[in-house]
mmCIF file of C-alpha atoms in Angstrom:
data_model
loop_
_atom_site.group_PDB
_atom_site.id
_atom_site.type_symbol
_atom_site.label_atom_id
_atom_site.label_comp_id
_atom_site.label_asym_id
_atom_site.label_seq_id
_atom_site.Cartn_x
_atom_site.Cartn_y
_atom_site.Cartn_z
ATOM 1 C CA MET A 13 10.512 15.367 2.610
ATOM 2 C CA GLU A 14 6.926 14.662 1.992
ATOM 3 C CA GLN A 15 4.483 11.858 2.882
ATOM 4 C CA ILE A 16 1.858 9.962 0.882
ATOM 5 C CA TYR A 17 -0.035 6.734 1.525
ATOM 6 C CA LEU A 18 -0.494 4.245 -1.205
ATOM 7 C CA ALA A 19 -2.825 1.273 -1.034
ATOM 8 C CA GLY A 20 -2.496 -1.532 -3.532
ATOM 9 C CA GLY A 21 -3.855 -4.661 -2.001
ATOM 10 C CA CYS A 22 -1.592 -6.699 0.406
ATOM 11 C CA LEU A 23 0.690 -4.147 2.158
ATOM 12 C CA TRP A 24 3.591 -6.642 2.212
ATOM 13 C CA GLY A 25 4.021 -6.530 -1.540
ATOM 14 C CA VAL A 26 3.406 -2.793 -1.814
ATOM 15 C CA GLN A 27 6.092 -2.016 0.700
ATOM 16 C CA GLU A 28 8.646 -4.451 -0.705
ATOM 17 C CA PHE A 29 8.264 -3.013 -4.187
ATOM 18 C CA ILE A 30 7.945 0.722 -3.410
ATOM 19 C CA LYS A 31 10.804 0.994 -0.894
ATOM 20 C CA TYR A 32 13.346 0.467 -3.646
ATOM 21 C CA VAL A 33 11.931 3.214 -5.962
ATOM 22 C CA PRO A 34 14.438 6.095 -6.407
ATOM 23 C CA GLY A 35 13.405 9.122 -4.204
ATOM 24 C CA VAL A 36 11.683 6.962 -1.645
ATOM 25 C CA ILE A 37 13.341 7.613 1.685
ATOM 26 C CA SER A 38 11.407 5.319 4.046
ATOM 27 C CA THR A 39 8.177 3.284 4.136
ATOM 28 C CA GLU A 40 5.934 1.901 6.948
ATOM 29 C CA ALA A 41 3.203 -0.678 6.499
ATOM 30 C CA GLY A 42 -0.091 0.432 7.974
ATOM 31 C CA ARG A 43 -3.842 1.064 7.709
ATOM 32 C CA ALA A 44 -5.443 4.159 6.474
ATOM 33 C CA ASN A 45 -8.795 5.788 6.849
ATOM 34 C CA GLY A 46 -10.344 3.312 9.312
ATOM 35 C CA ASN A 47 -12.655 4.357 12.039
ATOM 36 C CA SER A 48 -10.327 3.208 14.897
ATOM 37 C CA ALA A 49 -6.606 3.560 15.261
ATOM 38 C CA GLN A 50 -6.900 0.519 17.527
ATOM 39 C CA THR A 51 -7.583 -2.021 14.890
ATOM 40 C CA LYS A 52 -4.926 -4.637 14.565
ATOM 41 C CA ILE A 53 -3.879 -6.309 11.475
ATOM 42 C CA TYR A 54 -3.628 -10.169 11.911
ATOM 43 C CA ALA A 55 -0.231 -11.524 12.031
ATOM 44 C CA VAL A 56 0.662 -13.570 8.911
ATOM 45 C CA LYS A 57 -2.947 -13.036 7.569
ATOM 46 C CA SER A 58 -4.501 -15.275 10.267
ATOM 47 C CA ASN A 59 -6.911 -14.612 13.133
ATOM 48 C CA THR A 60 -4.241 -14.676 15.778
ATOM 49 C CA THR A 61 -1.733 -11.928 16.841
ATOM 50 C CA GLU A 62 1.974 -12.408 16.872
ATOM 51 C CA ASN A 63 1.931 -13.730 20.535
ATOM 52 C CA GLY A 64 -0.765 -16.295 19.568
ATOM 53 C CA THR A 65 -3.680 -14.685 21.253
ATOM 54 C CA SER A 66 -6.930 -14.234 19.349
ATOM 55 C CA ASN A 67 -7.478 -10.870 17.828
ATOM 56 C CA ASN A 68 -11.145 -10.537 16.885
ATOM 57 C CA SER A 69 -11.180 -6.744 16.359
ATOM 58 C CA ASP A 70 -13.942 -5.868 13.999
ATOM 59 C CA TYR A 71 -12.898 -4.507 10.702
ATOM 60 C CA ASP A 72 -13.191 -0.750 10.786
ATOM 61 C CA GLY A 73 -13.098 0.159 7.156
ATOM 62 C CA TYR A 74 -9.359 0.717 6.760
ATOM 63 C CA ALA A 75 -7.251 0.155 3.631
ATOM 64 C CA GLU A 76 -4.036 -1.790 3.914
ATOM 65 C CA CYS A 77 -1.482 0.819 2.889
ATOM 66 C CA VAL A 78 2.110 1.911 2.933
ATOM 67 C CA GLN A 79 3.168 5.260 4.307
ATOM 68 C CA ILE A 80 5.776 6.623 2.017
ATOM 69 C CA GLU A 81 8.339 9.380 2.857
ATOM 70 C CA PHE A 82 9.760 10.725 -0.390
ATOM 71 C CA ASP A 83 12.125 13.383 -1.579
ATOM 72 C CA PRO A 84 10.149 15.664 -4.052
ATOM 73 C CA SER A 85 13.430 16.740 -5.662
ATOM 74 C CA ILE A 86 13.924 13.169 -6.911
ATOM 75 C CA THR A 87 10.390 11.876 -7.349
ATOM 76 C CA SER A 88 6.847 13.027 -7.479
ATOM 77 C CA VAL A 89 3.348 11.873 -6.793
ATOM 78 C CA THR A 90 2.922 11.307 -10.598
ATOM 79 C CA ILE A 91 5.954 9.074 -10.614
ATOM 80 C CA LEU A 92 4.951 7.222 -7.541
ATOM 81 C CA MET A 93 1.474 6.594 -9.244
ATOM 82 C CA GLU A 94 3.209 5.222 -12.364
ATOM 83 C CA HIS A 95 5.018 2.853 -10.043
ATOM 84 C CA LEU A 96 1.929 1.812 -8.143
ATOM 85 C CA PHE A 97 0.197 1.035 -11.466
ATOM 86 C CA GLU A 98 3.081 -1.391 -12.239
ATOM 87 C CA ILE A 99 1.868 -3.586 -9.379
ATOM 88 C CA ILE A 100 -1.788 -3.200 -9.175
ATOM 89 C CA ASP A 101 -4.903 -4.139 -11.296
ATOM 90 C CA PRO A 102 -6.441 -0.677 -11.380
ATOM 91 C CA TYR A 103 -9.785 -1.877 -12.605
ATOM 92 C CA SER A 104 -10.299 -4.315 -9.762
ATOM 93 C CA VAL A 105 -12.620 -3.271 -6.894
ATOM 94 C CA ASN A 106 -11.672 -4.504 -3.429
ATOM 95 C CA LYS A 107 -9.407 -7.164 -4.855
ATOM 96 C CA GLN A 108 -5.758 -7.640 -5.751
ATOM 97 C CA GLY A 109 -4.587 -11.147 -6.695
ATOM 98 C CA VAL A 110 -6.084 -13.649 -4.159
ATOM 99 C CA ASP A 111 -6.629 -11.009 -1.531
ATOM 100 C CA VAL A 112 -10.363 -9.993 -1.603
ATOM 101 C CA GLY A 113 -12.180 -7.566 0.709
ATOM 102 C CA LYS A 114 -12.483 -3.778 1.203
ATOM 103 C CA LYS A 115 -9.269 -3.597 3.070
ATOM 104 C CA TYR A 116 -7.403 -4.634 -0.171
ATOM 105 C CA ARG A 117 -8.881 -1.768 -2.244
ATOM 106 C CA THR A 118 -6.452 0.476 -4.119
ATOM 107 C CA GLY A 119 -6.083 4.100 -3.096
ATOM 108 C CA VAL A 120 -4.056 7.256 -2.569
ATOM 109 C CA TYR A 121 -4.274 9.096 0.623
ATOM 110 C CA SER A 122 -2.611 12.325 1.856
ATOM 111 C CA THR A 123 -2.982 15.264 4.108
ATOM 112 C CA ASN A 124 -1.437 17.354 1.352
ATOM 113 C CA THR A 125 -4.208 18.465 -1.127
ATOM 114 C CA LEU A 126 -1.616 19.091 -3.796
ATOM 115 C CA HIS A 127 -0.813 15.356 -3.705
ATOM 116 C CA LEU A 128 -4.430 14.427 -4.171
ATOM 117 C CA THR A 129 -4.796 16.947 -7.091
ATOM 118 C CA GLU A 130 -1.716 15.457 -8.717
ATOM 119 C CA ALA A 131 -2.948 11.954 -8.290
ATOM 120 C CA GLU A 132 -6.369 12.861 -9.671
ATOM 121 C CA HIS A 133 -4.585 14.502 -12.646
ATOM 122 C CA TYR A 134 -2.698 11.360 -13.257
ATOM 123 C CA ILE A 135 -5.866 9.370 -13.400
ATOM 124 C CA THR A 136 -7.855 11.794 -15.521
ATOM 125 C CA SER A 137 -4.971 11.998 -18.046
ATOM 126 C CA ARG A 138 -5.100 8.291 -18.776
ATOM 127 C CA ASP A 139 -7.104 6.851 -21.671
ATOM 128 C CA ASP A 140 -8.669 4.349 -19.362
ATOM 129 C CA ALA A 141 -9.581 6.826 -16.640
ATOM 130 C CA ASP A 142 -13.325 5.862 -16.771
ATOM 131 C CA ARG A 143 -12.432 2.221 -15.815
ATOM 132 C CA ILE A 144 -9.958 3.053 -12.960
ATOM 133 C CA ALA A 145 -11.270 1.893 -9.533
ATOM 134 C CA LEU A 146 -8.581 3.563 -7.328
ATOM 135 C CA GLU A 147 -9.804 5.909 -4.623
ATOM 136 C CA ILE A 148 -8.154 9.259 -4.018
ATOM 137 C CA LEU A 149 -9.076 10.751 -0.625
ATOM 138 C CA PRO A 150 -7.844 12.905 2.205
ATOM 139 C CA LEU A 151 -6.036 10.973 4.877
ATOM 140 C CA THR A 152 -8.417 10.836 7.901
ATOM 141 C CA SER A 153 -6.533 8.361 10.120
ATOM 142 C CA TYR A 154 -3.435 6.127 9.988
ATOM 143 C CA ALA A 155 -2.087 3.433 12.329
ATOM 144 C CA ALA A 156 1.125 1.587 11.795
ATOM 145 C CA SER A 157 0.844 -2.141 11.444
ATOM 146 C CA ASP A 158 2.475 -4.457 13.992
ATOM 147 C CA ASP A 159 6.270 -5.068 13.743
ATOM 148 C CA ILE A 160 5.627 -8.520 12.129
ATOM 149 C CA HIS A 161 4.244 -6.675 9.012
ATOM 150 C CA GLN A 162 7.129 -4.145 8.649
ATOM 151 C CA HIS A 163 9.368 -5.122 5.694
ATOM 152 C CA HIS A 164 7.677 -8.579 6.054
ATOM 153 C CA LEU A 165 8.889 -10.045 2.685
ATOM 154 C CA SER A 166 12.412 -8.815 3.314
ATOM 155 C CA GLN A 167 12.488 -10.609 6.577
ATOM 156 C CA PHE A 168 10.380 -13.609 5.427
ATOM 157 C CA PRO A 169 10.919 -14.167 1.772
ATOM 158 C CA GLU A 170 9.431 -17.655 2.173
ATOM 159 C CA ASP A 171 6.098 -15.866 2.522
ATOM 160 C CA HIS A 172 6.180 -14.501 -0.953
ATOM 161 C CA HIS A 173 3.785 -17.172 -2.079
ATOM 162 C CA LEU A 174 1.098 -15.101 -0.179
ATOM 163 C CA CYS A 175 1.836 -12.122 -2.358
ATOM 164 C CA ASN A 176 0.422 -11.760 -5.901
ATOM 165 C CA ILE A 177 3.356 -9.538 -7.254
ATOM 166 C CA PRO A 178 6.018 -11.586 -8.938
ATOM 167 C CA TRP A 179 9.357 -11.703 -6.933
ATOM 168 C CA ASP A 180 11.300 -10.101 -9.914
ATOM 169 C CA LEU A 181 8.826 -7.258 -10.157
ATOM 170 C CA LEU A 182 9.095 -6.630 -6.417
ATOM 171 C CA HIS A 183 12.761 -6.078 -6.759
ATOM 172 C CA LYS A 184 12.750 -4.188 -10.117
ATOM 173 C CA TYR A 185 14.351 -1.115 -8.558
ATOM 174 C CA LYS A 186 16.474 -2.849 -5.932
#
């Protein structure tokens, strides 16, 4: 099994979509490449934590992402990139749907340089490569999101209105 980290705006939607893609073994919502593993993501996109206390941690540069464990005999980085491009606007900088800010940027992160090379090749082979705003970087840090964010849209489908990805597309591979 191998791991890669994909950022595509709100992690709830990315996780709900990608976990059903053939070859994906498991997913975990989290934050990649921030300066502090201590940063907490706000519960239900507010400024309070799950227990109601204020969480005023400064944003530390992270990207909301989904850690993906996949079986390389079934899928590949290229195929995962194709799927990511089904649910993102690849030309948008720091914005996906109504979610705006650097933490909502699109990206691919990995500790495996072969993954990064394959992702870069996917981008450069596209006719629109010069317009794509997706970053491809080594993974420097990762922290899992709070439990409330894990498989959030499966547990709380009523929160789908907070996600820019249509419900039918989220479950295209279910």
